[in-house]
Amino acid sequence: MRSPRCLLPVTCLLLLSSAAGAAPIIVNEYNAVSAANFLSGTAADTTLGRIQGNGGDWVELVVVQDHLDLRGGSLSIDEGNAPLRTTTVLSFSQDSLWSDLRSGTIITVAEDIVNDPTYDPLGGDWWINVQAIDGGATQFITASNFSTSNDNTQITVLDSLNQIWFGPAGEGVMPATGVGSNEVWKLEADPSASITPLSNFTDGSSSTFGAPNQWSGGAFSQNFAALRSVVAPEAVAATLLSVAVALFAIARARSAA
């Protein structure tokens, strides 16, 4: 099912709000920097650095529902202006990587950046990157080029039954206009299930591929603590285990006395 197209602004707002309610996964950021440009001013991406094109075409998602099964889900990416507007659908595979995603996980889909499917929330690794490119591997996602830009890019996330989970989100929804060819589109709020395509999405030069969004020149950053509280880091778990063992030993010693 394709995303709804709205003729009346009020109708569009209602459809978008309804479609995006309690989404298990949201679109968090996408790159709109053209291949010939750099990020605005002297800005640099926190992961990629200051490079021409800012890493090419890429989309960033955040899981906001714990134990999400993304197998068979898809991204529908609309880009460009009529009559040359294009739609690319990228489907997530049946690989076990997608079967049990913890809340707070960041997923990036990139055309020019190779796969990095290492994923270990217990060990503090919350980020998965997969490459979608013509002729590429299909282990994790459709092998197809796609485009994100400052030309009204809009992204819809769908489940395995092609029902909308989130979107469409992007320029033309929020904000209505203004994303430049030296900027990214991003959410300037903490990710959660209450986020909709009409939340505080905007343009800017604070780019954070595979990491929490920043804005106002890095003065503010997304907080993932609530989402990631479902997983105890290994160091904390080890400490709790050590305390439990020590308490058990003390209890045994007292009972034997």
Short mmCIF file of C-alpha atoms in Angstrom, two decimals:
data_model
loop_
_atom_site.label_atom_id
_atom_site.label_comp_id
_atom_site.label_asym_id
_atom_site.label_seq_id
_atom_site.Cartn_x
_atom_site.Cartn_y
_atom_site.Cartn_z
CA MET A 1 0.00 0.00 0.00
CA ARG A 2 1.40 3.34 -1.01
CA SER A 3 1.35 6.36 1.27
CA PRO A 4 -1.76 8.56 1.08
CA ARG A 5 -1.72 11.56 -1.24
CA CYS A 6 -3.69 14.52 0.09
CA LEU A 7 -5.43 17.29 -1.77
CA LEU A 8 -6.60 19.26 1.28
CA PRO A 9 -4.14 20.29 4.02
CA VAL A 10 -6.50 19.38 6.89
CA THR A 11 -7.23 15.97 5.39
CA CYS A 12 -3.51 15.40 4.92
CA LEU A 13 -2.77 16.23 8.57
CA LEU A 14 -5.43 13.79 9.75
CA LEU A 15 -4.22 10.99 7.51
CA LEU A 16 -0.62 11.48 8.50
CA SER A 17 -1.41 11.56 12.20
CA SER A 18 -3.53 8.43 11.95
CA ALA A 19 -1.01 6.52 9.86
CA ALA A 20 1.90 7.31 12.13
CA GLY A 21 0.27 6.66 15.52
CA ALA A 22 2.35 4.56 17.94
CA ALA A 23 4.92 3.68 15.29
CA PRO A 24 7.42 0.94 16.27
CA ILE A 25 10.15 2.52 14.15
CA ILE A 26 10.68 6.08 12.92
CA VAL A 27 12.68 7.91 10.28
CA ASN A 28 15.28 9.98 12.15
CA GLU A 29 17.49 11.61 9.51
CA TYR A 30 18.43 11.57 5.85
CA ASN A 31 21.20 13.15 3.83
CA ALA A 32 20.26 15.92 1.40
CA VAL A 33 23.81 17.11 0.60
CA SER A 34 24.40 16.92 -3.14
CA ALA A 35 27.39 15.06 -4.57
CA ALA A 36 29.11 18.35 -5.45
CA ASN A 37 28.58 20.02 -2.07
CA PHE A 38 29.80 19.87 1.51
CA LEU A 39 27.77 20.45 4.64
CA SER A 40 27.00 24.12 5.21
CA GLY A 41 29.81 26.31 6.50
CA THR A 42 32.55 24.27 8.14
CA ALA A 43 30.26 21.58 9.56
CA ALA A 44 31.36 17.94 9.63
CA ASP A 45 29.37 14.76 10.24
CA THR A 46 30.24 13.25 13.63
CA THR A 47 30.93 9.86 12.01
CA LEU A 48 31.90 10.62 8.41
CA GLY A 49 33.83 13.83 8.97
CA ARG A 50 33.73 16.70 6.49
CA ILE A 51 33.57 15.00 3.09
CA GLN A 52 32.10 15.98 -0.25
CA GLY A 53 28.55 14.68 -0.57
CA ASN A 54 28.41 13.85 3.17
CA GLY A 55 28.42 10.11 2.50
CA GLY A 56 26.04 10.07 -0.45
CA ASP A 57 22.46 8.80 -0.30
CA TRP A 58 21.55 7.54 3.17
CA VAL A 59 18.60 7.19 5.52
CA GLU A 60 18.63 6.70 9.29
CA LEU A 61 15.92 4.90 11.28
CA VAL A 62 15.42 4.45 15.04
CA VAL A 63 13.63 1.47 16.61
CA VAL A 64 11.25 2.68 19.35
CA GLN A 65 9.46 -0.62 20.12
CA ASP A 66 11.44 -3.29 21.92
CA HIS A 67 11.88 -6.71 20.26
CA LEU A 68 10.78 -5.39 16.85
CA ASP A 69 10.73 -7.92 14.01
CA LEU A 70 11.66 -5.97 10.86
CA ARG A 71 11.87 -9.00 8.53
CA GLY A 72 9.92 -8.35 5.35
CA GLY A 73 9.40 -4.68 6.15
CA SER A 74 10.38 -2.02 3.63
CA LEU A 75 11.26 1.58 2.93
CA SER A 76 9.46 3.49 0.19
CA ILE A 77 11.59 6.47 -0.83
CA ASP A 78 10.07 9.20 -3.01
CA GLU A 79 12.46 11.81 -4.39
CA GLY A 80 12.54 14.55 -6.98
CA ASN A 81 10.01 16.85 -8.58
CA ALA A 82 7.29 16.02 -11.10
CA PRO A 83 7.41 14.80 -13.79
CA LEU A 84 10.74 13.20 -12.81
CA ARG A 85 9.73 12.13 -9.29
CA THR A 86 10.87 8.58 -8.53
CA THR A 87 9.90 5.92 -6.00
CA THR A 88 12.32 3.24 -4.79
CA VAL A 89 11.23 0.41 -2.51
CA LEU A 90 13.92 -1.28 -0.40
CA SER A 91 12.80 -4.44 1.40
CA PHE A 92 14.47 -5.83 4.50
CA SER A 93 15.38 -9.50 4.12
CA GLN A 94 14.42 -12.50 6.25
CA ASP A 95 17.88 -12.54 7.82
CA SER A 96 17.88 -13.14 11.57
CA LEU A 97 19.63 -9.79 12.04
CA TRP A 98 16.20 -8.15 11.73
CA SER A 99 14.23 -10.59 13.89
CA ASP A 100 14.67 -9.08 17.35
CA LEU A 101 15.67 -5.42 17.37
CA ARG A 102 15.89 -3.69 20.73
CA SER A 103 14.42 -0.24 21.30
CA GLY A 104 17.05 2.44 20.81
CA THR A 105 18.66 0.65 17.86
CA ILE A 106 19.84 2.91 15.02
CA ILE A 107 19.65 1.53 11.47
CA THR A 108 21.29 3.31 8.56
CA VAL A 109 20.68 2.35 4.94
CA ALA A 110 23.36 3.78 2.67
CA GLU A 111 24.18 3.51 -1.01
CA ASP A 112 27.91 4.19 -0.77
CA ILE A 113 28.84 2.85 2.69
CA VAL A 114 29.53 -0.87 3.06
CA ASN A 115 27.67 -3.25 5.36
CA ASP A 116 28.43 -3.20 9.07
CA PRO A 117 25.89 -5.64 10.53
CA THR A 118 27.69 -6.05 13.86
CA TYR A 119 25.05 -5.58 16.53
CA ASP A 120 25.39 -6.11 20.26
CA PRO A 121 23.27 -3.89 22.51
CA LEU A 122 24.52 -5.75 25.60
CA GLY A 123 28.03 -4.75 24.61
CA GLY A 124 27.01 -1.19 23.79
CA ASP A 125 26.79 -1.55 19.97
CA TRP A 126 23.37 -0.19 18.98
CA TRP A 127 24.06 0.63 15.32
CA ILE A 128 23.50 -1.42 12.15
CA ASN A 129 24.48 -0.15 8.69
CA VAL A 130 23.42 -1.94 5.51
CA GLN A 131 24.28 -1.04 1.94
CA ALA A 132 21.63 -0.85 -0.79
CA ILE A 133 23.23 -0.57 -4.22
CA ASP A 134 22.70 -2.00 -7.71
CA GLY A 135 24.49 -5.34 -7.97
CA GLY A 136 25.19 -5.47 -4.24
CA ALA A 137 24.50 -8.24 -1.76
CA THR A 138 20.91 -9.08 -0.86
CA GLN A 139 21.55 -10.69 2.53
CA PHE A 140 20.07 -7.77 4.44
CA ILE A 141 18.19 -5.49 2.02
CA THR A 142 17.21 -5.07 -1.63
CA ALA A 143 20.22 -4.51 -3.89
CA SER A 144 19.11 -1.25 -5.49
CA ASN A 145 20.36 2.29 -5.83
CA PHE A 146 18.16 4.97 -4.27
CA SER A 147 18.23 8.73 -3.94
CA THR A 148 17.86 11.21 -1.08
CA SER A 149 18.21 14.91 -1.79
CA ASN A 150 16.82 18.38 -1.13
CA ASP A 151 14.14 17.79 -3.78
CA ASN A 152 11.17 16.83 -1.60
CA THR A 153 12.52 13.49 -0.39
CA GLN A 154 9.82 11.62 1.57
CA ILE A 155 10.22 8.24 3.26
CA THR A 156 7.59 5.73 4.38
CA VAL A 157 8.34 2.69 6.54
CA LEU A 158 6.04 -0.29 5.97
CA ASP A 159 5.59 -3.64 7.70
CA SER A 160 5.74 -7.07 6.05
CA LEU A 161 2.09 -6.71 4.97
CA ASN A 162 2.76 -3.33 3.31
CA GLN A 163 0.85 -1.49 6.02
CA ILE A 164 2.28 1.90 6.99
CA TRP A 165 4.30 1.97 10.18
CA PHE A 166 5.61 5.51 9.77
CA GLY A 167 5.38 8.21 7.15
CA PRO A 168 5.50 9.63 4.68
CA ALA A 169 8.05 11.85 6.40
CA GLY A 170 10.36 14.40 4.86
CA GLU A 171 10.39 17.73 3.06
CA GLY A 172 6.90 18.68 1.95
CA VAL A 173 5.45 17.16 5.12
CA MET A 174 7.62 18.72 7.83
CA PRO A 175 9.12 21.11 7.03
CA ALA A 176 7.03 22.21 4.07
CA THR A 177 10.12 23.55 2.29
CA GLY A 178 13.64 24.71 3.03
CA VAL A 179 15.95 21.69 2.98
CA GLY A 180 19.09 22.79 1.15
CA SER A 181 21.61 20.88 -0.95
CA ASN A 182 24.19 21.42 1.80
CA GLU A 183 22.02 20.15 4.67
CA VAL A 184 20.48 17.08 6.26
CA TRP A 185 16.85 16.53 7.24
CA LYS A 186 16.48 15.37 10.84
CA LEU A 187 14.37 15.05 13.96
CA GLU A 188 15.17 17.63 16.62
CA ALA A 189 13.56 15.80 19.54
CA ASP A 190 14.12 12.61 21.51
CA PRO A 191 12.97 9.56 19.53
CA SER A 192 9.90 7.79 20.94
CA ALA A 193 6.66 6.10 19.91
CA SER A 194 4.91 9.47 20.16
CA ILE A 195 6.88 10.90 17.23
CA THR A 196 4.84 11.47 14.05
CA PRO A 197 5.80 12.87 10.63
CA LEU A 198 4.49 16.21 11.92
CA SER A 199 6.92 16.31 14.86
CA ASN A 200 9.90 18.68 15.00
CA PHE A 201 11.62 17.62 11.79
CA THR A 202 13.73 20.29 10.17
CA ASP A 203 16.82 21.01 8.07
CA GLY A 204 20.31 21.74 9.35
CA SER A 205 24.04 21.16 9.06
CA SER A 206 24.55 19.13 12.27
CA SER A 207 24.88 15.68 10.66
CA THR A 208 25.24 12.51 12.76
CA PHE A 209 25.31 9.36 10.61
CA GLY A 210 24.54 6.36 12.83
CA ALA A 211 24.42 8.43 16.03
CA PRO A 212 21.87 10.50 18.00
CA ASN A 213 20.91 13.70 16.22
CA GLN A 214 22.40 17.03 17.24
CA TRP A 215 21.20 20.55 16.56
CA SER A 216 22.00 24.20 17.29
CA GLY A 217 25.62 23.55 16.36
CA GLY A 218 25.87 20.57 18.71
CA ALA A 219 24.44 22.37 21.75
CA PHE A 220 21.56 19.88 21.90
CA SER A 221 21.48 16.12 21.29
CA GLN A 222 18.88 13.36 21.28
CA ASN A 223 18.60 11.33 24.49
CA PHE A 224 18.29 7.56 23.95
CA ALA A 225 18.45 6.62 27.66
CA ALA A 226 14.77 5.76 28.02
CA LEU A 227 14.70 3.63 24.87
CA ARG A 228 17.88 1.77 25.78
CA SER A 229 17.02 1.20 29.43
CA VAL A 230 15.57 -2.19 28.39
CA VAL A 231 19.11 -3.53 28.08
CA ALA A 232 21.63 -3.61 30.92
CA PRO A 233 25.20 -3.08 29.64
CA GLU A 234 27.56 -6.01 30.18
CA ALA A 235 29.57 -4.11 32.79
CA VAL A 236 26.45 -3.40 34.82
CA ALA A 237 25.19 -6.95 34.41
CA ALA A 238 28.55 -8.31 35.52
CA THR A 239 28.53 -6.09 38.59
CA LEU A 240 25.02 -7.19 39.51
CA LEU A 241 26.03 -10.82 39.09
CA SER A 242 29.09 -10.32 41.29
CA VAL A 243 26.96 -8.69 43.98
CA ALA A 244 24.43 -11.52 43.81
CA VAL A 245 27.17 -14.16 44.13
CA ALA A 246 28.70 -12.34 47.09
CA LEU A 247 25.34 -12.03 48.85
CA PHE A 248 24.66 -15.72 48.24
CA ALA A 249 28.05 -16.65 49.71
CA ILE A 250 27.39 -14.50 52.79
CA ALA A 251 23.96 -16.07 53.25
CA ARG A 252 25.43 -19.58 53.05
CA ALA A 253 28.16 -18.73 55.51
CA ARG A 254 25.65 -17.38 58.01
CA SER A 255 23.39 -20.39 57.67
CA ALA A 256 26.34 -22.71 58.26
CA ALA A 257 27.48 -20.81 61.40
#
